[in-house]
Short mmCIF file of C-alpha atoms and ligand atoms in Angstrom, two decimals:
data_model
loop_
_atom_site.label_atom_id
_atom_site.label_comp_id
_atom_site.label_asym_id
_atom_site.label_seq_id
_atom_site.Cartn_x
_atom_site.Cartn_y
_atom_site.Cartn_z
CA UNK A 27 -7.32 39.92 -7.93
CA UNK A 28 -9.99 39.89 -5.41
CA UNK A 29 -9.93 36.19 -3.40
CA UNK A 30 -13.66 34.87 -2.32
CA UNK A 31 -13.54 33.02 0.36
CA UNK A 32 -16.37 30.65 -0.74
CA UNK A 33 -15.23 30.23 -4.22
CA UNK A 34 -12.30 28.79 -2.33
CA UNK A 35 -14.06 26.75 -0.18
CA UNK A 36 -16.33 25.62 -2.97
CA UNK A 37 -13.40 24.98 -5.42
CA UNK A 38 -12.01 22.54 -2.94
CA UNK A 39 -15.47 20.87 -2.65
CA UNK A 40 -16.27 19.95 -5.91
CA UNK A 41 -12.78 19.12 -6.73
CA UNK A 42 -12.81 16.29 -4.10
CA UNK A 43 -16.34 15.15 -4.76
CA UNK A 44 -15.44 14.81 -8.37
CA UNK A 45 -12.48 12.58 -7.85
CA UNK A 46 -14.16 10.44 -4.68
CA UNK A 47 -16.99 9.94 -6.71
CA UNK A 48 -14.99 9.03 -10.26
CA UNK A 49 -13.34 6.29 -8.02
CA UNK A 50 -16.65 4.51 -6.35
CA UNK A 51 -15.28 2.04 -9.00
CA UNK A 52 -12.30 0.90 -10.19
CA UNK A 53 -9.50 -1.90 -11.23
CA UNK A 54 -7.20 -2.24 -8.36
CA UNK A 55 -7.47 -0.21 -4.79
CA UNK A 56 -4.33 0.03 -2.62
CA UNK A 57 -4.96 -0.03 1.06
CA UNK A 58 -1.91 1.84 3.08
CA UNK A 59 0.31 4.73 1.66
CA UNK A 60 3.62 3.04 3.00
CA UNK A 61 6.57 1.64 0.50
CA UNK A 62 5.23 -1.16 -0.72
CA UNK A 63 1.46 0.56 -2.04
CA UNK A 64 3.41 3.42 -3.63
CA UNK A 65 5.23 1.73 -5.64
CA UNK A 66 2.93 -1.04 -6.10
CA UNK A 67 0.63 1.79 -7.43
CA UNK A 68 3.03 3.51 -9.72
CA UNK A 69 3.86 0.57 -11.78
CA UNK A 70 -0.29 -0.18 -11.88
CA UNK A 71 -1.07 3.78 -12.83
CA UNK A 72 1.77 3.15 -15.73
CA UNK A 73 -0.09 0.75 -17.36
CA UNK A 74 -3.31 2.33 -17.34
CA UNK A 75 -5.15 0.91 -14.84
CA UNK A 76 -7.98 2.91 -12.73
CA UNK A 77 -6.36 2.43 -9.49
CA UNK A 78 -6.29 3.97 -5.98
CA UNK A 79 -4.85 4.20 -2.43
CA UNK A 80 -6.51 4.73 1.24
CA UNK A 81 -4.31 5.90 3.48
CA UNK A 82 -5.52 6.27 7.54
CA UNK A 83 -2.86 8.83 8.00
CA UNK A 84 -2.34 12.00 7.37
CA UNK A 85 1.12 11.93 5.74
CA UNK A 86 2.04 9.16 3.31
CA UNK A 87 4.95 6.92 3.01
CA UNK A 88 4.44 4.45 6.40
CA UNK A 89 7.49 3.14 7.79
CA UNK A 90 9.86 5.00 5.50
CA UNK A 91 10.32 8.63 7.00
CA UNK A 92 12.24 7.38 9.56
CA UNK A 93 14.61 4.94 8.25
CA UNK A 94 15.98 2.89 11.51
CA UNK A 95 15.90 4.38 14.81
CA UNK A 96 14.82 7.73 13.72
CA UNK A 97 18.28 7.78 11.58
CA UNK A 98 16.69 8.96 8.16
CA UNK A 99 18.66 6.89 6.23
CA UNK A 100 17.41 3.61 4.50
CA UNK A 101 19.14 0.38 2.79
CA UNK A 102 18.52 -1.27 -0.23
CA UNK A 103 20.60 -4.19 -1.44
CA UNK A 104 21.99 -4.46 -4.96
CA UNK A 105 18.76 -6.20 -6.72
CA UNK A 106 16.84 -3.38 -5.84
CA UNK A 107 19.02 -0.51 -6.61
CA UNK A 108 17.17 -0.23 -10.28
CA UNK A 109 13.84 0.90 -8.22
CA UNK A 110 15.76 3.57 -6.79
CA UNK A 111 16.56 4.62 -10.47
CA UNK A 112 13.97 3.91 -12.27
CA UNK A 113 12.08 6.90 -9.42
CA UNK A 114 15.29 8.60 -10.02
CA UNK A 115 16.08 8.27 -6.20
CA UNK A 116 19.88 8.86 -5.38
CA UNK A 117 21.59 6.71 -3.92
CA UNK A 118 25.41 6.73 -2.45
CA UNK A 119 26.94 2.63 -2.88
CA UNK A 120 27.69 1.65 0.75
CA UNK A 121 30.76 -1.12 1.29
CA UNK A 122 30.71 -3.87 -2.26
CA UNK A 123 26.60 -4.59 -2.55
CA UNK A 124 25.13 -2.31 -0.32
CA UNK A 125 23.21 1.29 -1.20
CA UNK A 126 21.98 3.80 1.37
CA UNK A 127 19.18 6.37 0.66
CA UNK A 128 18.09 9.32 2.18
CA UNK A 129 14.53 8.35 3.54
CA UNK A 130 12.76 12.07 2.72
CA UNK A 131 14.16 11.90 -0.29
CA UNK A 132 12.67 8.30 -1.10
CA UNK A 133 8.74 9.14 0.45
CA UNK A 134 8.42 12.29 -0.74
CA UNK A 135 9.90 10.71 -4.74
CA UNK A 136 7.69 8.27 -4.38
CA UNK A 137 4.45 10.25 -3.94
CA UNK A 138 4.98 12.73 -6.40
CA UNK A 139 6.44 10.07 -8.88
CA UNK A 140 3.29 7.65 -8.36
CA UNK A 141 0.55 10.36 -8.41
CA UNK A 142 2.05 12.28 -11.67
CA UNK A 143 1.48 8.30 -13.58
CA UNK A 144 -1.98 8.23 -12.39
CA UNK A 145 -2.25 7.08 -8.99
CA UNK A 146 -4.69 8.73 -6.76
CA UNK A 147 -4.21 9.13 -3.47
CA UNK A 148 -6.84 9.63 -0.70
CA UNK A 149 -5.33 10.24 3.03
CA UNK A 150 -6.88 10.38 6.31
CA UNK A 151 -9.67 6.87 5.16
CA UNK A 152 -9.43 4.13 7.48
CA UNK A 153 -10.63 0.68 6.14
CA UNK A 154 -12.28 -1.06 7.27
CA UNK A 155 -14.06 -3.93 6.09
CA UNK A 156 -14.57 -5.98 2.51
CA UNK A 157 -17.96 -5.88 0.34
CA UNK A 158 -17.99 -9.26 -0.60
CA UNK A 159 -20.85 -10.98 -2.90
CA UNK A 160 -22.51 -14.39 -2.97
CA UNK A 161 -19.36 -15.55 -4.36
CA UNK A 162 -17.37 -14.35 -1.28
CA UNK A 163 -14.13 -13.13 -3.27
CA UNK A 164 -13.37 -9.69 -2.23
CA UNK A 165 -15.38 -7.38 -4.37
CA UNK A 166 -14.85 -3.60 -2.83
CA UNK A 167 -13.86 -2.06 0.02
CA UNK A 168 -15.29 -0.57 2.82
CA UNK A 169 -14.04 2.79 4.17
CA UNK A 170 -14.30 6.05 6.25
CA UNK A 171 -13.23 8.83 7.82
CA UNK A 172 -9.70 8.31 9.54
CA UNK A 173 -11.12 10.82 12.02
CA UNK A 174 -14.57 9.22 13.23
CA UNK A 175 -12.22 6.37 13.72
CA UNK A 176 -10.45 7.72 15.95
CA UNK A 177 -13.20 9.94 17.68
CA UNK A 178 -14.67 6.37 17.94
CA UNK A 179 -18.11 8.32 16.48
CA UNK A 180 -20.68 5.30 15.62
CA UNK A 181 -20.47 6.31 11.90
CA UNK A 182 -21.83 4.44 9.10
CA UNK A 183 -19.15 3.85 6.70
CA UNK A 184 -19.03 4.17 2.78
CA UNK A 185 -18.25 1.08 -0.13
CA UNK A 186 -16.52 1.42 -3.15
CA UNK A 187 -16.48 -1.63 -5.98
CA UNK A 188 -12.75 -2.69 -7.13
CA UNK A 189 -11.66 -6.01 -9.33
CA UNK A 190 -8.58 -6.42 -7.01
CA UNK A 191 -7.34 -5.11 -3.36
CA UNK A 192 -4.11 -5.18 -2.05
CA UNK A 193 -3.27 -5.18 1.18
CA UNK A 194 -0.32 -3.33 1.78
CA UNK A 195 -0.89 -2.02 5.50
CA UNK A 196 2.52 -3.50 7.09
CA UNK A 197 3.40 -5.64 10.12
CA UNK A 198 -1.04 -5.57 11.17
CA UNK A 199 -1.76 -7.06 7.48
CA UNK A 200 -5.59 -5.29 8.59
CA UNK A 201 -7.46 -6.28 5.62
CA UNK A 202 -5.72 -9.89 5.67
CA UNK A 203 -7.57 -9.84 9.16
CA UNK A 204 -10.77 -8.65 8.31
CA UNK A 205 -11.06 -11.45 5.84
CA UNK A 206 -9.48 -14.28 7.91
CA UNK A 207 -12.51 -13.16 10.60
CA UNK A 208 -15.28 -12.84 8.01
CA UNK A 209 -14.17 -16.54 6.64
CA UNK A 210 -12.54 -18.44 8.90
CA UNK A 211 -9.65 -20.43 7.88
CA UNK A 212 -10.05 -20.31 3.94
CA UNK A 213 -6.77 -18.29 3.48
CA UNK A 214 -3.68 -19.29 0.48
CA UNK A 215 -1.81 -19.93 3.49
CA UNK A 216 -0.44 -23.30 4.69
CA UNK A 217 -2.82 -23.34 8.01
CA UNK A 218 -5.44 -21.33 6.03
CA UNK A 219 -5.20 -18.71 8.92
CA UNK A 220 -2.70 -15.90 9.22
CA UNK A 221 0.89 -17.21 10.13
CA UNK A 222 2.34 -14.65 11.71
CA UNK A 223 5.30 -12.12 11.81
CA UNK A 224 8.60 -14.09 12.67
CA UNK A 225 11.60 -12.40 14.37
CA UNK A 226 14.25 -10.11 12.49
CA UNK A 227 16.18 -11.61 10.78
CA UNK A 228 16.93 -9.50 7.11
CA UNK A 229 18.06 -11.92 5.02
CA UNK A 230 15.86 -15.03 5.04
CA UNK A 231 12.98 -11.57 5.67
CA UNK A 232 13.53 -10.58 2.44
CA UNK A 233 13.56 -13.36 -0.06
CA UNK A 234 10.88 -15.07 1.47
CA UNK A 235 8.69 -11.91 1.00
CA UNK A 236 8.99 -12.27 -2.82
CA UNK A 237 7.47 -15.31 -2.61
CA UNK A 238 4.76 -14.16 -0.64
CA UNK A 239 3.85 -11.51 -2.82
CA UNK A 240 0.71 -12.94 -3.91
CA UNK A 241 -3.01 -13.14 -4.29
CA UNK A 242 -4.26 -14.57 -0.44
CA UNK A 243 -7.74 -15.31 -1.09
CA UNK A 244 -9.87 -14.45 -3.90
CA UNK A 245 -9.41 -10.59 -5.03
CA UNK A 246 -7.19 -9.91 -1.92
CA UNK A 247 -3.34 -9.36 -2.90
CA UNK A 248 -0.93 -8.94 -0.15
CA UNK A 249 2.60 -6.40 -0.47
CA UNK A 250 4.94 -5.56 1.33
CA UNK A 251 5.37 -6.64 5.38
CA UNK A 252 1.66 -7.48 5.08
CA UNK A 253 2.68 -10.42 2.89
CA UNK A 254 5.51 -11.85 5.43
CA UNK A 255 3.00 -11.25 8.77
CA UNK A 256 0.24 -13.22 6.44
CA UNK A 257 2.89 -16.43 5.41
CA UNK A 258 4.47 -16.05 8.87
CA UNK A 259 8.37 -14.78 7.35
CA UNK A 260 10.53 -12.61 9.46
CA UNK A 261 10.60 -9.10 9.86
CA UNK A 262 14.19 -7.92 7.71
CA UNK A 263 13.85 -3.72 10.10
CA UNK A 264 15.42 -0.98 7.84
CA UNK A 265 16.55 -2.47 4.44
CA UNK A 266 13.61 -1.42 2.17
CA UNK A 267 14.59 -3.45 -1.12
CA UNK A 268 12.23 -6.44 -0.51
CA UNK A 269 9.44 -4.44 -0.53
CA UNK A 270 10.35 -1.59 -3.66
CA UNK A 271 10.58 -5.35 -4.85
CA UNK A 272 7.04 -6.95 -3.92
CA UNK A 273 5.36 -3.38 -4.63
CA UNK A 274 6.46 -4.26 -7.95
CA UNK A 275 6.10 -7.67 -8.27
CA UNK A 276 2.41 -7.40 -6.87
CA UNK A 277 1.28 -4.69 -9.88
CA UNK A 278 2.91 -6.76 -11.98
CA UNK A 279 0.66 -9.65 -11.05
CA UNK A 280 -2.19 -7.69 -11.78
CA UNK A 281 -1.32 -6.43 -15.05
CA UNK A 282 -1.25 -10.59 -15.82
CA UNK A 283 -4.60 -10.89 -14.02
CA UNK A 284 -6.70 -8.07 -15.16
CA UNK A 285 -5.50 -7.04 -18.66
O1 48F B 310 4.50 0.03 7.67
P1 48F B 310 4.34 0.23 5.94
O2 48F B 310 5.37 1.85 5.59
O3 48F B 310 4.01 -1.00 4.77
P2 48F B 310 5.11 -1.18 4.23
O4 48F B 310 5.26 -1.18 2.93
O5 48F B 310 6.18 -0.83 4.54
C1 48F B 310 6.77 -1.50 6.21
C2 48F B 310 8.66 -0.86 6.00
O6 48F B 310 7.47 0.02 6.60
C3 48F B 310 8.78 -1.48 7.24
C4 48F B 310 9.57 -2.76 7.57
C5 48F B 310 10.88 -2.31 6.23
O7 48F B 310 11.67 -3.50 6.58
O8 48F B 310 9.22 -3.49 7.57
O9 48F B 310 7.82 -1.54 8.17
O10 48F B 310 4.86 -3.04 4.76
O11 48F B 310 3.03 1.08 6.04
C6 48F B 310 2.12 0.81 6.10
C7 48F B 310 1.28 2.07 6.11
O12 48F B 310 -0.64 1.33 5.97
C8 48F B 310 -1.21 2.44 6.50
C9 48F B 310 -0.17 2.72 7.47
O13 48F B 310 -1.12 3.77 8.07
C10 48F B 310 0.79 2.87 7.07
O14 48F B 310 0.97 4.12 6.47
N1 48F B 310 -2.22 1.41 6.86
C11 48F B 310 -2.63 0.11 7.88
N2 48F B 310 -4.27 -0.25 8.56
C12 48F B 310 -4.50 1.10 7.11
C13 48F B 310 -3.99 1.31 6.82
C14 48F B 310 -6.05 1.02 7.14
N3 48F B 310 -6.99 -0.09 7.80
N4 48F B 310 -6.84 2.36 5.96
C15 48F B 310 -6.49 2.88 5.31
N5 48F B 310 -4.46 2.94 6.03
#
């Protein structure tokens, strides 16, 4: 076969534009492609929701690739081992109740299974704002190319409509921060504001995460490290069971709400 360079370009442009237009009006938008966002996306897609995940970086996986301090292994506790099994991710038992998994296998498998289940991932796109109408509920996302953000270029963004947004942006809880700035102390937290992440304490952080995984503001849900940052709970370092369970939990909440 004779290759036509222009045909290759057209194939890419047409196919991307088709997807991009198709995902301007969706059920759920996930911001952040770390473990919690990927797991949430997998379960929502599996339940047949139209769901897209937007990731600022070139690579998906957030803080999972590097394991602990670049030793590329992650640890999960007994309760979350079933999620590794659901994805078909291998793990070795360590001591009684801990399991160790290869972080590269984890990220690549989460990504592969989630996209195969129907999650649409857009990488290299940053969320810079939300859309709100009269009710002041979060009703959409304002996005731009990460290259525009990095280059500090003065280029207006585009907007998509969605029934729910999940903030899975990790420690920075970026979407909740944007909303807090717009609406003031009206978040569903004790103070109405972002309470801030507390120092490392895996035992408390992992347990609190399940309670913190919820709707933080009408239309805006939190999962993963973003949930602990919003609700003032400890960080937990390279134990990832809570991230997986939190992703599953937020998907369950939304499946119930949107069905
Ligand atoms: O930080 P991250 O991996 O989030 P997570 O799912 O997992 C946390 C763990 O990795 C670790 C931990 C485990 O105990 O504490 O930190 O909560 O992934 C967050 C992703 O969100 C992207 C960011 O590039 C990263 O890949 N992100 C952050 N802000 C934006 C964003 C934004 N405004 N737009 C798009 N993507």
